Amino acid sequence: MDIPRRPGQATRVSDLRASDADRERVAAVLGEALADGRITMDEHADRTTRVYAARTLGELTGLTLDLSPEEAQPILVDDRPVTVFFGRVRREGRWVVPVKLPLLALFGTVELDLREAVLQRRHIVLDSMVLAGRVRLLVPEGVRVDVTGRTVLSTREVRTRPAAEGPTIEVAGTLIFGSVKARAPKRTLRQRVRGRLRR
């Protein structure tokens, strides 16, 4: 049963609607699992039926949890804080970015690849606590990155191509002896030529 939400109340990440592309990602993983014998024909048929009947991202994620590790899942629905101590942690692929995502980097690096991510809202806040750590963002074209957090002996480098009405990623919180670097993917030759012709 769908529970109505009050205006302004954030939708739970797992309740976001799935797209056809999301279903195809999961179906592809099931096909690979069938091909190498990790699931049977009956299991494949059952799970594939559930894939194409799924309405939400949460319904899709449960179908491949036993087939690959978390970092290799076709869709990652995870609103837990991103935390790293003396190492590196990375989120990439098809994952849902919650409205407010806490980041903690102590002498480590947080890498967030947002090129295929689902932004829960058009304004996302990365609530950061960085001590001698690094935050690395890879954002698609059209996304703005604003560093508004308090910085102490920290550096920032933002090389993105925001659009006037595009989404915003705000890096808030506190950065001490840290760095933030955000960039958009390099344009192909064809994209650069098209951009010049439009001027």
CSV table of C-alpha atoms in Angstrom, one decimal:
chain,number,residue,atom,x,y,z
A,1,MET,CA,0.0,0.0,0.0
A,2,ASP,CA,1.4,3.4,-0.9
A,3,ILE,CA,1.5,5.7,2.1
A,4,PRO,CA,0.8,9.4,1.3
A,5,ARG,CA,3.5,11.8,2.3
A,6,ARG,CA,3.1,15.3,3.7
A,7,PRO,CA,4.2,18.2,1.4
A,8,GLY,CA,7.9,18.8,1.8
A,9,GLN,CA,8.6,15.4,3.3
A,10,ALA,CA,11.5,13.7,1.5
A,11,THR,CA,10.8,10.4,-0.2
A,12,ARG,CA,12.8,7.5,1.1
A,13,VAL,CA,15.6,6.6,-1.2
A,14,SER,CA,14.3,3.0,-1.6
A,15,ASP,CA,10.8,4.3,-2.6
A,16,LEU,CA,12.0,6.3,-5.6
A,17,ARG,CA,10.5,5.1,-8.9
A,18,ALA,CA,12.6,2.8,-11.1
A,19,SER,CA,13.2,3.6,-14.8
A,20,ASP,CA,13.3,1.1,-17.7
A,21,ALA,CA,17.1,1.6,-17.8
A,22,ASP,CA,17.3,0.6,-14.1
A,23,ARG,CA,15.3,-2.6,-14.8
A,24,GLU,CA,17.6,-3.4,-17.8
A,25,ARG,CA,20.7,-3.0,-15.6
A,26,VAL,CA,19.4,-5.6,-13.1
A,27,ALA,CA,18.2,-7.9,-15.8
A,28,ALA,CA,21.7,-7.9,-17.4
A,29,VAL,CA,23.2,-9.0,-14.1
A,30,LEU,CA,20.7,-11.8,-13.8
A,31,GLY,CA,21.5,-12.9,-17.3
A,32,GLU,CA,25.2,-13.1,-16.5
A,33,ALA,CA,24.5,-15.1,-13.3
A,34,LEU,CA,22.4,-17.6,-15.4
A,35,ALA,CA,25.2,-17.9,-18.0
A,36,ASP,CA,27.8,-18.8,-15.4
A,37,GLY,CA,25.6,-21.1,-13.4
A,38,ARG,CA,25.1,-19.0,-10.2
A,39,ILE,CA,21.4,-19.2,-10.6
A,40,THR,CA,19.1,-21.8,-12.2
A,41,MET,CA,16.7,-21.3,-15.1
A,42,ASP,CA,13.8,-21.3,-12.7
A,43,GLU,CA,15.5,-18.7,-10.4
A,44,HIS,CA,16.3,-16.6,-13.4
A,45,ALA,CA,12.7,-16.7,-14.7
A,46,ASP,CA,11.3,-15.8,-11.3
A,47,ARG,CA,13.7,-12.9,-10.6
A,48,THR,CA,13.3,-11.5,-14.1
A,49,THR,CA,9.6,-11.5,-13.8
A,50,ARG,CA,10.0,-9.5,-10.5
A,51,VAL,CA,12.5,-7.1,-12.2
A,52,TYR,CA,10.0,-6.1,-14.8
A,53,ALA,CA,7.2,-5.8,-12.3
A,54,ALA,CA,9.2,-3.6,-9.9
A,55,ARG,CA,8.1,-0.1,-9.4
A,56,THR,CA,10.7,1.2,-7.0
A,57,LEU,CA,14.5,1.1,-6.8
A,58,GLY,CA,14.2,-0.7,-3.4
A,59,GLU,CA,12.4,-3.6,-5.1
A,60,LEU,CA,15.1,-3.9,-7.7
A,61,THR,CA,18.1,-3.9,-5.3
A,62,GLY,CA,16.9,-7.0,-3.4
A,63,LEU,CA,17.1,-9.2,-6.5
A,64,THR,CA,20.9,-9.2,-7.0
A,65,LEU,CA,22.3,-8.9,-3.4
A,66,ASP,CA,23.5,-12.5,-3.4
A,67,LEU,CA,25.1,-12.3,-6.8
A,68,SER,CA,27.8,-9.6,-6.5
A,69,PRO,CA,29.5,-7.5,-3.8
A,70,GLU,CA,28.0,-4.2,-2.8
A,71,GLU,CA,30.4,-2.1,-4.9
A,72,ALA,CA,29.4,-4.1,-8.0
A,73,GLN,CA,25.6,-3.9,-7.6
A,74,PRO,CA,23.8,-2.6,-10.7
A,75,ILE,CA,21.9,-0.1,-8.4
A,76,LEU,CA,23.1,1.1,-5.0
A,77,VAL,CA,20.4,2.4,-2.7
A,78,ASP,CA,22.4,3.5,0.3
A,79,ASP,CA,21.9,6.7,2.3
A,80,ARG,CA,24.4,5.8,5.0
A,81,PRO,CA,27.2,8.3,5.7
A,82,VAL,CA,30.4,8.0,3.5
A,83,THR,CA,33.3,7.4,5.9
A,84,VAL,CA,37.0,6.8,5.3
A,85,PHE,CA,40.0,6.6,7.6
A,86,PHE,CA,43.5,6.4,6.1
A,87,GLY,CA,42.3,5.0,2.8
A,88,ARG,CA,39.9,5.6,-0.1
A,89,VAL,CA,36.2,5.0,-0.6
A,90,ARG,CA,34.4,5.4,-3.9
A,91,ARG,CA,30.7,5.4,-5.0
A,92,GLU,CA,30.0,5.2,-8.7
A,93,GLY,CA,27.6,3.7,-11.2
A,94,ARG,CA,23.9,3.9,-10.7
A,95,TRP,CA,23.3,5.1,-7.1
A,96,VAL,CA,20.9,7.4,-5.4
A,97,VAL,CA,22.3,10.5,-3.8
A,98,PRO,CA,20.1,11.5,-0.8
A,99,VAL,CA,19.2,15.1,-0.1
A,100,LYS,CA,21.8,15.4,2.6
A,101,LEU,CA,24.8,13.0,2.5
A,102,PRO,CA,27.2,13.1,5.5
A,103,LEU,CA,30.9,12.7,4.5
A,104,LEU,CA,33.8,11.9,7.0
A,105,ALA,CA,37.3,11.8,5.6
A,106,LEU,CA,40.2,11.5,8.1
A,107,PHE,CA,43.5,11.3,6.3
A,108,GLY,CA,41.6,9.6,3.4
A,109,THR,CA,39.9,10.2,0.1
A,110,VAL,CA,36.2,10.2,-0.7
A,111,GLU,CA,35.5,9.8,-4.5
A,112,LEU,CA,31.9,10.4,-5.7
A,113,ASP,CA,31.1,9.7,-9.3
A,114,LEU,CA,27.8,11.3,-10.1
A,115,ARG,CA,27.6,10.8,-13.8
A,116,GLU,CA,25.0,8.0,-13.6
A,117,ALA,CA,23.7,8.9,-10.2
A,118,VAL,CA,20.1,9.7,-9.3
A,119,LEU,CA,19.8,13.0,-7.4
A,120,GLN,CA,17.0,12.9,-4.9
A,121,ARG,CA,16.5,16.6,-5.3
A,122,ARG,CA,18.0,19.4,-7.4
A,123,HIS,CA,19.9,20.7,-4.4
A,124,ILE,CA,22.1,18.1,-2.7
A,125,VAL,CA,24.2,18.9,0.4
A,126,LEU,CA,27.4,17.0,1.2
A,127,ASP,CA,27.7,17.6,4.9
A,128,SER,CA,31.5,17.1,5.2
A,129,MET,CA,34.0,16.7,8.0
A,130,VAL,CA,37.4,16.5,6.4
A,131,LEU,CA,40.6,16.4,8.3
A,132,ALA,CA,43.8,16.1,6.2
A,133,GLY,CA,41.6,14.3,3.6
A,134,ARG,CA,40.3,14.8,0.1
A,135,VAL,CA,36.9,15.0,-1.6
A,136,ARG,CA,36.8,14.2,-5.3
A,137,LEU,CA,33.7,14.8,-7.3
A,138,LEU,CA,33.0,13.8,-10.9
A,139,VAL,CA,29.8,15.5,-12.0
A,140,PRO,CA,27.9,15.4,-15.4
A,141,GLU,CA,27.7,18.5,-17.5
A,142,GLY,CA,25.1,21.0,-16.3
A,143,VAL,CA,25.7,20.4,-12.6
A,144,ARG,CA,27.0,23.2,-10.4
A,145,VAL,CA,29.3,22.5,-7.4
A,146,ASP,CA,29.5,25.1,-4.6
A,147,VAL,CA,31.9,24.8,-1.7
A,148,THR,CA,30.3,26.7,1.2
A,149,GLY,CA,31.9,24.9,4.1
A,150,ARG,CA,34.3,26.5,6.5
A,151,THR,CA,37.9,25.8,5.4
A,152,VAL,CA,41.1,26.0,7.3
A,153,LEU,CA,44.3,25.7,5.2
A,154,SER,CA,42.4,23.8,2.6
A,155,THR,CA,42.2,24.0,-1.2
A,156,ARG,CA,39.4,23.9,-3.7
A,157,GLU,CA,39.4,23.3,-7.4
A,158,VAL,CA,36.1,23.4,-9.3
A,159,ARG,CA,36.2,22.8,-13.0
A,160,THR,CA,32.6,22.0,-14.0
A,161,ARG,CA,30.2,23.2,-16.7
A,162,PRO,CA,27.0,24.2,-14.9
A,163,ALA,CA,23.8,25.1,-16.6
A,164,ALA,CA,21.7,28.1,-15.5
A,165,GLU,CA,18.8,25.9,-14.2
A,166,GLY,CA,20.9,22.8,-13.5
A,167,PRO,CA,21.2,20.9,-10.2
A,168,THR,CA,23.6,22.0,-7.4
A,169,ILE,CA,25.9,20.0,-5.3
A,170,GLU,CA,26.8,22.0,-2.2
A,171,VAL,CA,29.9,20.9,-0.2
A,172,ALA,CA,29.2,22.2,3.3
A,173,GLY,CA,30.7,21.4,6.7
A,174,THR,CA,34.3,21.8,7.8
A,175,LEU,CA,37.5,21.1,6.0
A,176,ILE,CA,40.8,21.3,7.8
A,177,PHE,CA,44.1,20.7,5.9
A,178,GLY,CA,41.9,19.1,3.2
A,179,SER,CA,41.0,19.6,-0.4
A,180,VAL,CA,37.9,19.5,-2.6
A,181,LYS,CA,38.3,18.9,-6.3
A,182,ALA,CA,35.3,18.8,-8.7
A,183,ARG,CA,35.3,18.3,-12.4
A,184,ALA,CA,33.1,17.4,-15.4
A,185,PRO,CA,34.2,14.7,-17.8
A,186,LYS,CA,36.4,15.8,-20.7
A,187,ARG,CA,34.4,16.6,-23.8
A,188,THR,CA,34.9,14.6,-26.9
A,189,LEU,CA,36.1,16.3,-30.1
A,190,ARG,CA,32.6,16.2,-31.5
A,191,GLN,CA,31.2,17.9,-28.4
A,192,ARG,CA,33.8,20.6,-28.5
A,193,VAL,CA,33.0,21.3,-32.2
A,194,ARG,CA,29.3,21.4,-31.6
A,195,GLY,CA,29.8,23.8,-28.7
A,196,ARG,CA,31.8,26.2,-30.9
A,197,LEU,CA,29.3,26.1,-33.7
A,198,ARG,CA,26.5,27.1,-31.3
A,199,ARG,CA,28.3,30.3,-30.3
